[in-house]
PDB file of C-alpha atoms in Angstrom:
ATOM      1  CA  UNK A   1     -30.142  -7.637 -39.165  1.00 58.00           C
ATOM      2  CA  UNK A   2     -30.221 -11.679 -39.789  1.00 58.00           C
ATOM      3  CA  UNK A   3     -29.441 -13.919 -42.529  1.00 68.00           C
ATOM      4  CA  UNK A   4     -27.258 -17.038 -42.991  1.00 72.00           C
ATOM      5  CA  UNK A   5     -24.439 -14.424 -44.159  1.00 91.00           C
ATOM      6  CA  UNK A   6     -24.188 -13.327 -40.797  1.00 94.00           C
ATOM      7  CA  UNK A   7     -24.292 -16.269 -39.154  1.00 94.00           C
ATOM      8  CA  UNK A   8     -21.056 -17.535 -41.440  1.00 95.00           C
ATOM      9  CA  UNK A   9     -19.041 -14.992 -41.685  1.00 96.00           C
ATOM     10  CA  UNK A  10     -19.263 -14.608 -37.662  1.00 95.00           C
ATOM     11  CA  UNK A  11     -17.864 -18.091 -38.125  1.00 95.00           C
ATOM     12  CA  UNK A  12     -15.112 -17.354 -40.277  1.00 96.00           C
ATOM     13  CA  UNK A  13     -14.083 -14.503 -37.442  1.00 97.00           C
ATOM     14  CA  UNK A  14     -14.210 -16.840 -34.833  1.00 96.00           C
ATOM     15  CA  UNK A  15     -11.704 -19.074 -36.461  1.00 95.00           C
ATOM     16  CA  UNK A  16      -9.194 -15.942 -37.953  1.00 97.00           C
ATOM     17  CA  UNK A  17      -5.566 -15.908 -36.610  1.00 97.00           C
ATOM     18  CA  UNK A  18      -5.143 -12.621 -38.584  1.00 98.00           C
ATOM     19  CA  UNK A  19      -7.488  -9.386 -39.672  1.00 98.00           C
ATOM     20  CA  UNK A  20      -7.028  -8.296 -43.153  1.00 98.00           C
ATOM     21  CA  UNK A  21      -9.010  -4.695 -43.346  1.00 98.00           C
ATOM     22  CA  UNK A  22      -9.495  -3.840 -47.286  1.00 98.00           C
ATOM     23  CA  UNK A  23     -11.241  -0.938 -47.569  1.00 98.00           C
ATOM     24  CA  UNK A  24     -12.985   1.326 -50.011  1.00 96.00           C
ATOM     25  CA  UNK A  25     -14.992   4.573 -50.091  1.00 92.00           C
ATOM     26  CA  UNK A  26     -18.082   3.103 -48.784  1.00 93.00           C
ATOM     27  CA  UNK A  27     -16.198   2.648 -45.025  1.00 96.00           C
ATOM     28  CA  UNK A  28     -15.706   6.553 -44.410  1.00 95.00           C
ATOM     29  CA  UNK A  29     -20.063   6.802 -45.454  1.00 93.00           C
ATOM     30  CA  UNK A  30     -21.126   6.481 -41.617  1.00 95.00           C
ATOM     31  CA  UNK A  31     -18.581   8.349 -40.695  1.00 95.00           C
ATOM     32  CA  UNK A  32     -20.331  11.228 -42.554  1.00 91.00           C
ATOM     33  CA  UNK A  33     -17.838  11.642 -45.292  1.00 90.00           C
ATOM     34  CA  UNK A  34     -18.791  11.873 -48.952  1.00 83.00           C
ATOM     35  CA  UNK A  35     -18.253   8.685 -51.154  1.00 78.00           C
ATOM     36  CA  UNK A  36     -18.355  10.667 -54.810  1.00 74.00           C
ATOM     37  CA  UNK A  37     -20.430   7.929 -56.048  1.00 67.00           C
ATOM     38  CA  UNK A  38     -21.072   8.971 -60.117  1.00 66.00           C
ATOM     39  CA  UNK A  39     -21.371  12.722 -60.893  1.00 67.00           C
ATOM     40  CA  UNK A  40     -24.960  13.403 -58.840  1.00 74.00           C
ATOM     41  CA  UNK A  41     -23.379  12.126 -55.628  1.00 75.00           C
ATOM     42  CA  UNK A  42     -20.492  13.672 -55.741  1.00 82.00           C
ATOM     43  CA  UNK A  43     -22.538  17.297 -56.389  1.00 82.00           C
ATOM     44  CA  UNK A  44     -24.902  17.051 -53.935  1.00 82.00           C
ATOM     45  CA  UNK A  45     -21.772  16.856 -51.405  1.00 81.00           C
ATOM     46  CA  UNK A  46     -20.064  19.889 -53.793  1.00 86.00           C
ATOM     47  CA  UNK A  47     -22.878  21.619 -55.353  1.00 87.00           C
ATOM     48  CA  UNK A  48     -20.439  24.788 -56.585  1.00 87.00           C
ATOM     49  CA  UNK A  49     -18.791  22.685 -58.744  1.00 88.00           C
ATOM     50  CA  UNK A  50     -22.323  21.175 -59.827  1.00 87.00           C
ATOM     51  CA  UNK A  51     -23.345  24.804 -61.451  1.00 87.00           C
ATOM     52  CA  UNK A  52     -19.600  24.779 -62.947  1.00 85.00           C
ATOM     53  CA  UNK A  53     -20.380  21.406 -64.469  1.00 88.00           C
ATOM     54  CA  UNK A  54     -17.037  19.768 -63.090  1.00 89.00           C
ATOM     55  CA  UNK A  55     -16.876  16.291 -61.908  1.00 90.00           C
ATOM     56  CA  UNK A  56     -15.049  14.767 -59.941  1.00 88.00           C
ATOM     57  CA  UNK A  57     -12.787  13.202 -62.478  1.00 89.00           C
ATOM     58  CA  UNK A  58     -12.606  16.434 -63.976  1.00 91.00           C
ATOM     59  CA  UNK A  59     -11.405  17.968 -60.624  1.00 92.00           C
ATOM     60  CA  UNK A  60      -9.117  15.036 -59.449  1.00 92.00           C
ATOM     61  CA  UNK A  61      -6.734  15.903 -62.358  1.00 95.00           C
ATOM     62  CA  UNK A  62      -2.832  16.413 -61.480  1.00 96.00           C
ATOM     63  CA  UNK A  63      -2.307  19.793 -64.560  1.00 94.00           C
ATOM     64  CA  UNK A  64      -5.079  22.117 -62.673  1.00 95.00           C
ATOM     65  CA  UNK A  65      -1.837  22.502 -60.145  1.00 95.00           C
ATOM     66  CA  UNK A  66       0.054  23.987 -63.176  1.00 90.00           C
ATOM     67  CA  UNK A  67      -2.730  25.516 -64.846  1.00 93.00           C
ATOM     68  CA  UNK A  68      -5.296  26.633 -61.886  1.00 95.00           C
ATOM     69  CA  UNK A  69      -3.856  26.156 -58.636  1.00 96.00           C
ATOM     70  CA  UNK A  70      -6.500  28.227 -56.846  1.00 97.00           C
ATOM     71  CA  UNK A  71      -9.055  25.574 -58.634  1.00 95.00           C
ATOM     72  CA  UNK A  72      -7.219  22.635 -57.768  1.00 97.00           C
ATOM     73  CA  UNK A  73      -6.487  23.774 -54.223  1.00 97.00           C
ATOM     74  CA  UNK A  74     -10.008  24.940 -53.634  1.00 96.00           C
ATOM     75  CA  UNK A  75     -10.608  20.689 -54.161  1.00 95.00           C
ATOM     76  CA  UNK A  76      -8.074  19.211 -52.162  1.00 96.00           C
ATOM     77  CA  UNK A  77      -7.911  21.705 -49.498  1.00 96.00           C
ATOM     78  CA  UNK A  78     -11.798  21.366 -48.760  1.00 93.00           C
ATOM     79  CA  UNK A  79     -11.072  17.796 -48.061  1.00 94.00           C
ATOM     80  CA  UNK A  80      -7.922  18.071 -46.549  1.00 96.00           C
ATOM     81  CA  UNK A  81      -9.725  20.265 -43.727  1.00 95.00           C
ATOM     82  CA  UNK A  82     -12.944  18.256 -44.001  1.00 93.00           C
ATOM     83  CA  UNK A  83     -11.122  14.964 -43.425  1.00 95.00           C
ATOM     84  CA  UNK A  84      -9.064  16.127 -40.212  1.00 96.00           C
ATOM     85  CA  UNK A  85     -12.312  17.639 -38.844  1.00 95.00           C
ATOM     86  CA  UNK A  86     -14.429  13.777 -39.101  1.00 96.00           C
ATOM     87  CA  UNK A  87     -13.720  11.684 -36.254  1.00 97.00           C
ATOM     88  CA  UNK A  88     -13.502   7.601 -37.117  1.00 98.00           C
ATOM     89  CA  UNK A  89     -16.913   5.887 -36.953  1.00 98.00           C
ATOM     90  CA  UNK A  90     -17.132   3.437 -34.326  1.00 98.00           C
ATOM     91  CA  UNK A  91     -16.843   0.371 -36.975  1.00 98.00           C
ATOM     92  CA  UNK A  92     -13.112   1.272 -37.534  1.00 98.00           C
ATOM     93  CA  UNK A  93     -12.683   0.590 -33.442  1.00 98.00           C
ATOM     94  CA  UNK A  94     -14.548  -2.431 -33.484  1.00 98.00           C
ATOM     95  CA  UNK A  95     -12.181  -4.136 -36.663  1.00 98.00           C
ATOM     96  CA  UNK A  96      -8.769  -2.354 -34.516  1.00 98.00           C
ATOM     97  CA  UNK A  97     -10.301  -4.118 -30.855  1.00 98.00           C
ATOM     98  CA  UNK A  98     -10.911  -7.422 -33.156  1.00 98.00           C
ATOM     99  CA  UNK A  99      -7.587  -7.753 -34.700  1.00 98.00           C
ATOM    100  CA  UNK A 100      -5.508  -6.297 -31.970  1.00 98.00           C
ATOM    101  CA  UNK A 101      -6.659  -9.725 -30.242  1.00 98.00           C
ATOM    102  CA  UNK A 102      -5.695 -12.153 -32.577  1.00 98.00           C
ATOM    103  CA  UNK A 103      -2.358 -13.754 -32.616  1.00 98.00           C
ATOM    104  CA  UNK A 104      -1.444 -11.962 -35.924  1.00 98.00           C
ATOM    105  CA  UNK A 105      -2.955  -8.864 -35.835  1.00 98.00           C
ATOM    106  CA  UNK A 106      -4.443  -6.114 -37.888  1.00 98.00           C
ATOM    107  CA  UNK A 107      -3.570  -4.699 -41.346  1.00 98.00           C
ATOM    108  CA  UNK A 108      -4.853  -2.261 -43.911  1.00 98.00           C
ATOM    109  CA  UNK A 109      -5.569  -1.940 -47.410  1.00 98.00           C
ATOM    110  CA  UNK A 110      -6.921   1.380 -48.661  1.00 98.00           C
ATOM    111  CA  UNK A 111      -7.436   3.302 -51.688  1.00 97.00           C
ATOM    112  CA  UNK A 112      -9.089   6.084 -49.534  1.00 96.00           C
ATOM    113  CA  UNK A 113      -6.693   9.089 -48.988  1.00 97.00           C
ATOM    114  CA  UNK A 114      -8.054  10.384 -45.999  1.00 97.00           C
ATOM    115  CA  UNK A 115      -6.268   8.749 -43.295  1.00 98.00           C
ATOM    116  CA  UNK A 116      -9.474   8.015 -41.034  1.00 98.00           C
ATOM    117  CA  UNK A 117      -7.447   4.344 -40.300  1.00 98.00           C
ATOM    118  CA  UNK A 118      -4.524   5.913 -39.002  1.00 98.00           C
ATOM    119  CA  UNK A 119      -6.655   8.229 -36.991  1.00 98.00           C
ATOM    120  CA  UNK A 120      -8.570   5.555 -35.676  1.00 98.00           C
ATOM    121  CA  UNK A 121      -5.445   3.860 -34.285  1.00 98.00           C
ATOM    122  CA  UNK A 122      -4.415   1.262 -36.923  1.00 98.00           C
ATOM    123  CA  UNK A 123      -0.598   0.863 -37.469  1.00 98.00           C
ATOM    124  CA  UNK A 124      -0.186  -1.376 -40.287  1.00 98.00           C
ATOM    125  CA  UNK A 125      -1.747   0.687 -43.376  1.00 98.00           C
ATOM    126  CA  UNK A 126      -1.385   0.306 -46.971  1.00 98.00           C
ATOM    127  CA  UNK A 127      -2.592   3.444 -48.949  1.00 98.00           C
ATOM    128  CA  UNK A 128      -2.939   2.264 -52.383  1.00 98.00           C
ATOM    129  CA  UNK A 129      -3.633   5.906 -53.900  1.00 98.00           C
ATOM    130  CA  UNK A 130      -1.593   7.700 -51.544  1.00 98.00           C
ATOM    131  CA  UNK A 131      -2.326  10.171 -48.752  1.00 98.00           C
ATOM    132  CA  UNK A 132      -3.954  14.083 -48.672  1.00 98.00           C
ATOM    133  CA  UNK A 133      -1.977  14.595 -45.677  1.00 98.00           C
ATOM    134  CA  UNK A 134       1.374  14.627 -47.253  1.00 98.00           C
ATOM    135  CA  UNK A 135       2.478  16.757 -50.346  1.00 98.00           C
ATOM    136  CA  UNK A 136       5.272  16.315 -53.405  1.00 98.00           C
ATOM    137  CA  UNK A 137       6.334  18.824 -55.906  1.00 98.00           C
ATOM    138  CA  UNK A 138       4.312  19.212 -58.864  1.00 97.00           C
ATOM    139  CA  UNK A 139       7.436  19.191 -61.289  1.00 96.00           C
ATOM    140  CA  UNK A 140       8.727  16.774 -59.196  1.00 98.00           C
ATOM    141  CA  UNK A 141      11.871  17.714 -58.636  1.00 98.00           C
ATOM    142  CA  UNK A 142      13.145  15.247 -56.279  1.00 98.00           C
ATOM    143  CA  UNK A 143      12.022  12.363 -54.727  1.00 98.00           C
ATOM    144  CA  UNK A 144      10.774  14.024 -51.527  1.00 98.00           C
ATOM    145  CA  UNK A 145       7.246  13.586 -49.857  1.00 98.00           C
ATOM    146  CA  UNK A 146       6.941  15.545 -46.877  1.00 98.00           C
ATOM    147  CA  UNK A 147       3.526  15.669 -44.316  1.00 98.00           C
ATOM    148  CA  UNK A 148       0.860  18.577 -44.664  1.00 98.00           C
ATOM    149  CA  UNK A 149       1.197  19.266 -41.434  1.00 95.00           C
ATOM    150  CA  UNK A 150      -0.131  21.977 -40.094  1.00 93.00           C
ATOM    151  CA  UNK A 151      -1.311  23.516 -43.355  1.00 96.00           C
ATOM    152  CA  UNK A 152      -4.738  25.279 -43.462  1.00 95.00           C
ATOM    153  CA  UNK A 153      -6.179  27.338 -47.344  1.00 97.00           C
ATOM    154  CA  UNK A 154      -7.698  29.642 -47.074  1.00 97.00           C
ATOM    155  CA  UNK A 155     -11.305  28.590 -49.208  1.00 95.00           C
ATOM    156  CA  UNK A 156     -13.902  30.686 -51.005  1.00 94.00           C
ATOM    157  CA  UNK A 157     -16.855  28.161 -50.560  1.00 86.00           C
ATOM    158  CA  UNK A 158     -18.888  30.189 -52.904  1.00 88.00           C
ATOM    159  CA  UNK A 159     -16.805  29.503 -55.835  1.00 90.00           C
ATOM    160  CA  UNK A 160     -14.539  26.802 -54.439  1.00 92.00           C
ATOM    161  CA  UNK A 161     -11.499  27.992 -54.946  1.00 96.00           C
ATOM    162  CA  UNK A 162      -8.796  28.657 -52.976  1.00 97.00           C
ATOM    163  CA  UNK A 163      -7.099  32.173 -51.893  1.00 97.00           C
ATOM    164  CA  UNK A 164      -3.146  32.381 -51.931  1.00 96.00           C
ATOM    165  CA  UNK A 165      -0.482  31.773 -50.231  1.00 96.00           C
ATOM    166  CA  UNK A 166      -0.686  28.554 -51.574  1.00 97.00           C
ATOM    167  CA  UNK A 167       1.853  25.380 -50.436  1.00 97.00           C
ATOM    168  CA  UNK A 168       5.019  25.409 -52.454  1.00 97.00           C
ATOM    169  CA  UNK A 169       8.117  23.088 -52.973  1.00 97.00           C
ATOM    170  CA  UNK A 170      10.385  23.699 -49.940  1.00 97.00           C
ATOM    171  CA  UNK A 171      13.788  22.494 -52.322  1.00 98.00           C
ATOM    172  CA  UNK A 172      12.521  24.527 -55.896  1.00 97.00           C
ATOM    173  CA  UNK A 173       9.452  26.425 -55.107  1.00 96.00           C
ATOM    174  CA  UNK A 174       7.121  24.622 -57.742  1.00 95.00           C
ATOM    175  CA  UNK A 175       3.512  24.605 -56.464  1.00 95.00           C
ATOM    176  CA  UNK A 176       2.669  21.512 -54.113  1.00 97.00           C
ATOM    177  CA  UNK A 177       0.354  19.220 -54.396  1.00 98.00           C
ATOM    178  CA  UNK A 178      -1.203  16.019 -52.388  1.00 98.00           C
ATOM    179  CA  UNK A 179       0.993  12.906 -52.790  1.00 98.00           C
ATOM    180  CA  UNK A 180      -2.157  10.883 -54.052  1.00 98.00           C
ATOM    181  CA  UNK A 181      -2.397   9.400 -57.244  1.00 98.00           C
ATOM    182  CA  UNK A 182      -4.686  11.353 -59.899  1.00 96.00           C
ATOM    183  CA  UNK A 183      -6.660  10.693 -63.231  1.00 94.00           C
ATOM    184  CA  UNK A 184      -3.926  10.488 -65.386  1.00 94.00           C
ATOM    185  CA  UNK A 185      -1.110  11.201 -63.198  1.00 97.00           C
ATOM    186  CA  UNK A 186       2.413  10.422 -64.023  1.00 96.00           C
ATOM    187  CA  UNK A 187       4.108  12.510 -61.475  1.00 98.00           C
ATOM    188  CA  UNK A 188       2.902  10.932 -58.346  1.00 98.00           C
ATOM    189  CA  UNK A 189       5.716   9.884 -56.288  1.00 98.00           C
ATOM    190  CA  UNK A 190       4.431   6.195 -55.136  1.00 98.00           C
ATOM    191  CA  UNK A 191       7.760   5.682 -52.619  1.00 98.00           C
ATOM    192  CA  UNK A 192       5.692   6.257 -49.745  1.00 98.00           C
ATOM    193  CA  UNK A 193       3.093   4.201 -50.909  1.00 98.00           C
ATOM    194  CA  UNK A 194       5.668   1.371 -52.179  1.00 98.00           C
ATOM    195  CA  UNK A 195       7.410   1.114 -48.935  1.00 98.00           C
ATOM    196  CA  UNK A 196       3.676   0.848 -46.770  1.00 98.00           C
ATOM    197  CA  UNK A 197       2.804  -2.149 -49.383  1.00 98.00           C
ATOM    198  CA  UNK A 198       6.299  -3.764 -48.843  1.00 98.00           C
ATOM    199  CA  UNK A 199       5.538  -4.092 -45.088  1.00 98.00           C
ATOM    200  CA  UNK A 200       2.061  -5.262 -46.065  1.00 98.00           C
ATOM    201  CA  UNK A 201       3.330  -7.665 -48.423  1.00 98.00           C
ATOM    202  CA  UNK A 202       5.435  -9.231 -45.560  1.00 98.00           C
ATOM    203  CA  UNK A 203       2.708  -9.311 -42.982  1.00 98.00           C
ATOM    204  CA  UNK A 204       0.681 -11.398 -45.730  1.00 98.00           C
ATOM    205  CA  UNK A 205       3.531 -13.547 -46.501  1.00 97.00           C
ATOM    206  CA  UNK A 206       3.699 -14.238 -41.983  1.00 98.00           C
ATOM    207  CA  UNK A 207      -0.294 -14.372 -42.201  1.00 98.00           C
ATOM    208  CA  UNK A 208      -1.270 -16.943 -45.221  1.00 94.00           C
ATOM    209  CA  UNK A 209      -4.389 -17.352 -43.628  1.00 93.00           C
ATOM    210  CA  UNK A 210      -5.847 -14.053 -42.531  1.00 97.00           C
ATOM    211  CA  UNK A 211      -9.720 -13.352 -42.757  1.00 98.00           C
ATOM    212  CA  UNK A 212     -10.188 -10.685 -45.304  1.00 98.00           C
ATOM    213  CA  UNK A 213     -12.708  -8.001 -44.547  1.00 98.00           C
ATOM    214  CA  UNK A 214     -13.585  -6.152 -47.566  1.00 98.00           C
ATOM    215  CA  UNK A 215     -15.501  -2.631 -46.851  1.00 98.00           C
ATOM    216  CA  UNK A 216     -17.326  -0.085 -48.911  1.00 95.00           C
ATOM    217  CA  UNK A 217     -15.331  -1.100 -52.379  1.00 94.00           C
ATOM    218  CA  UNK A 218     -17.321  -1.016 -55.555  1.00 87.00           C
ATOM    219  CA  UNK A 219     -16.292  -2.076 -58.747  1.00 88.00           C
ATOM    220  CA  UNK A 220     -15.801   1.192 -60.591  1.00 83.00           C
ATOM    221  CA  UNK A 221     -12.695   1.887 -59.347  1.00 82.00           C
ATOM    222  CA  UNK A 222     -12.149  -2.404 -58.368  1.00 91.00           C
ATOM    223  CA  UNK A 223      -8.263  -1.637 -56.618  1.00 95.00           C
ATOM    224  CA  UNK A 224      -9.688  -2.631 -53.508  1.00 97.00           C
ATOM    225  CA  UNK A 225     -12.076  -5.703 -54.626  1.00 96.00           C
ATOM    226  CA  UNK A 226      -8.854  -6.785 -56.841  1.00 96.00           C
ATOM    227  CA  UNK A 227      -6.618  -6.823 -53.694  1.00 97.00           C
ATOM    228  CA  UNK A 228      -8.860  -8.308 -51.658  1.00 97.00           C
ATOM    229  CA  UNK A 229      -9.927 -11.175 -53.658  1.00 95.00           C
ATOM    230  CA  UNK A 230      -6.102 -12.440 -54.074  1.00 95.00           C
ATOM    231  CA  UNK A 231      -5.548 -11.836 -50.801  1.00 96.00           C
ATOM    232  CA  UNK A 232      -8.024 -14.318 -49.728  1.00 96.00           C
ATOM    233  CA  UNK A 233      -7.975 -16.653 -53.047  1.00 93.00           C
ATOM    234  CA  UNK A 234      -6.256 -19.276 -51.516  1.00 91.00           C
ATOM    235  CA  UNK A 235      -8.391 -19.922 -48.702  1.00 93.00           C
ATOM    236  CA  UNK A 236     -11.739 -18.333 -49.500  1.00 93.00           C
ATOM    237  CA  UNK A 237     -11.853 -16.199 -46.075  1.00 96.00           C
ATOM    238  CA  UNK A 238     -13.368 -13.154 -47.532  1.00 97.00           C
ATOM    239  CA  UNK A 239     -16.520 -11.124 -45.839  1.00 98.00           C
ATOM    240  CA  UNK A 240     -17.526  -8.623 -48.524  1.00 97.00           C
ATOM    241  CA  UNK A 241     -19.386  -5.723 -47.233  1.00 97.00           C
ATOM    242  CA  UNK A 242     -21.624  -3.503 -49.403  1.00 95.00           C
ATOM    243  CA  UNK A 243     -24.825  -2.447 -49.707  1.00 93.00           C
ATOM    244  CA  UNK A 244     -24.774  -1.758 -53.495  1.00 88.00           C
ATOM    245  CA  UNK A 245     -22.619  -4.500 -55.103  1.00 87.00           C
ATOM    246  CA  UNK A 246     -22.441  -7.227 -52.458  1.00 89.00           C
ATOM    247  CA  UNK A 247     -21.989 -10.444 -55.016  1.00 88.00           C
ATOM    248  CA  UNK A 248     -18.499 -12.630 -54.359  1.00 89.00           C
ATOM    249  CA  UNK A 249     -17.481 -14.111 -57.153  1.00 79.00           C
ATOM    250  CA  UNK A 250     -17.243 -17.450 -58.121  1.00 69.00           C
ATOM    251  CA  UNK A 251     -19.125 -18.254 -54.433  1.00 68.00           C
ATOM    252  CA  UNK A 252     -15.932 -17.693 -52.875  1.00 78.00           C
ATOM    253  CA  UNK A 253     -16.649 -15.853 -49.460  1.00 94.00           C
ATOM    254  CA  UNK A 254     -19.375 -14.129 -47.817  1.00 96.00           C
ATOM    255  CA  UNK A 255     -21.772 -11.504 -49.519  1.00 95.00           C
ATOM    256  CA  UNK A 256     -23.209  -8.713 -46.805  1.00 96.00           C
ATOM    257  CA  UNK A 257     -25.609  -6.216 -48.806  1.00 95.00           C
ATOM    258  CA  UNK A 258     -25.310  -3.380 -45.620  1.00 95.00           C
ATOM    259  CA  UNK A 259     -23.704  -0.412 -45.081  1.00 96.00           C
ATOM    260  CA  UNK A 260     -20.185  -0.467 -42.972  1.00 97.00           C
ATOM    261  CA  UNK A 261     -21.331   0.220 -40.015  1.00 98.00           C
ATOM    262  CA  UNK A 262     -24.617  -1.963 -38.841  1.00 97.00           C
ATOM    263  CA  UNK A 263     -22.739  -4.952 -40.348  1.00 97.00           C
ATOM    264  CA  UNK A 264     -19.889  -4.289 -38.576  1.00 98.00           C
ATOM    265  CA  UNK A 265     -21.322  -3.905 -35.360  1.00 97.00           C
ATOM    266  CA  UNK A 266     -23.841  -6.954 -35.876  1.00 96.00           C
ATOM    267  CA  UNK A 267     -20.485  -9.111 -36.607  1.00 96.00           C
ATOM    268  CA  UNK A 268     -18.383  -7.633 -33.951  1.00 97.00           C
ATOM    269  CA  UNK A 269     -20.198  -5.625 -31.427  1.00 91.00           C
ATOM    270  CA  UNK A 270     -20.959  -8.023 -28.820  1.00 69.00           C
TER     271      UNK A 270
END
């Protein structure tokens, strides 16, 4: 892997007081996890649902707890097993060795649910849509988020749905569901989330000139591009991996067309 990219946004490392991780999808891809990318993608990773016709938009919808519980837990649960099960690639230990050294650190901003940063060792991490290891009250009925813990379903894999018991509100009893934010979700407690971005916001605010290393984000769901473009707006340090939809606009930053991983390791893996 060569190219003047490379070569300057090594540079633009080499100079960083600060590591700003913004990450979509596309980083948990070499780690073997599915990135859901349009309707064919996301059935060749779930082909039950493919012969139901669901998609994942269809699926990732906050009322099936209400309406189908067994359907919506058959989803979430999958991936809440499938996600504890996948270790970290070795990409997310290169970024944590490479801003654990610099005199400002490491931070994280995610829309990706499944926790792989935490579980790679990162500290400081923003998730933007929430995480599938905690749960909230469908209703809700309070303000309470509380983590999955040990929680395993019980999943038909030939149908995709799941078998009860199913989790429940501890305070009211409603059915539980993941604290992430949904299609069309306006019950998703975001006071986890809130208070994550709050520290993130003040880590910024101590680090005006952190490197931003943008990962696996596409623009069909652009949280992650958004963020990481004002984060770096001011000085232009942005290194925008991904092999799909690479461009940085307005020339401002670094365009990588690779996957996470190879870049990663050509940029930090000697």
């Amino acid at each position: 892997m060569t190219g003047d990219g490379l070569a300057e946004a090594a540079e633009m490392l080499a100079g960083a007081s600060a590591l700003l991780v913004c990450a979509g999808a596309g980083m948990g891809v070499d780690s073997g996890l599915p990135d859901f990318r349009g309707d064919e993608g996301f059935w060749r990773a779930y082909p039950p649902y493919a012969r139901l016709g669901l998609s994942f938009a269809e699926l990732a919808d906050p009322r099936h707890f209400a309406e189908d519980p067994e359907l919506a837990w058959g989803f979430y649960g999958h991936r809440l097993d499938l996600y504890r099960r996948t270790a970290p690639h070795a990409g997310f230990g290169l970024l944590l060795r490479f801003g654990s050294g610099l005199p400002g650190g490491a931070a994280v901003f995610t829309s990706n649910v499944d926790g792989q940063f935490q579980a790679a060792g990162f500290g400081l991490v923003a998730e933007a849509h929430g995480s599938i290891h905690h749960l909230q009250c469908t209703i809700p009925c309070g303000p309470a988020i509380w983590p999955a813990g040990e929680l395993s379903l019980d999943i038909d894999e030939s149908t995709m749905r799941a078998r009860p018991p199913l989790p429940s509100c501890p305070d009211c009893g409603a059915p539980a569901r993941p604290n992430i934010l949904m299609f069309g979700d306006f019950d998703w407690l975001s006071e986890r989330t809130d208070a994550q971005m709050r520290t993130l916001d003040e880590w910024r605010r101590a680090n005006r000139r952190a490197v931003v290393v943008e990962v696996g984000a596409g623009r069909a769901v652009p949280t992650v591009r958004r963020y990481a473009e004002l984060a770096s707006a001011a000085t232009g340090a942005l290194i925008r991996i991904n092999p799909r939809e690479p461009e940085v606009r307005h020339g401002r930053g670094v365009s990588l067309p690779y996957p996470a991983l190879p870049a990663l390791t050509a940029l930090l893996g000697g």
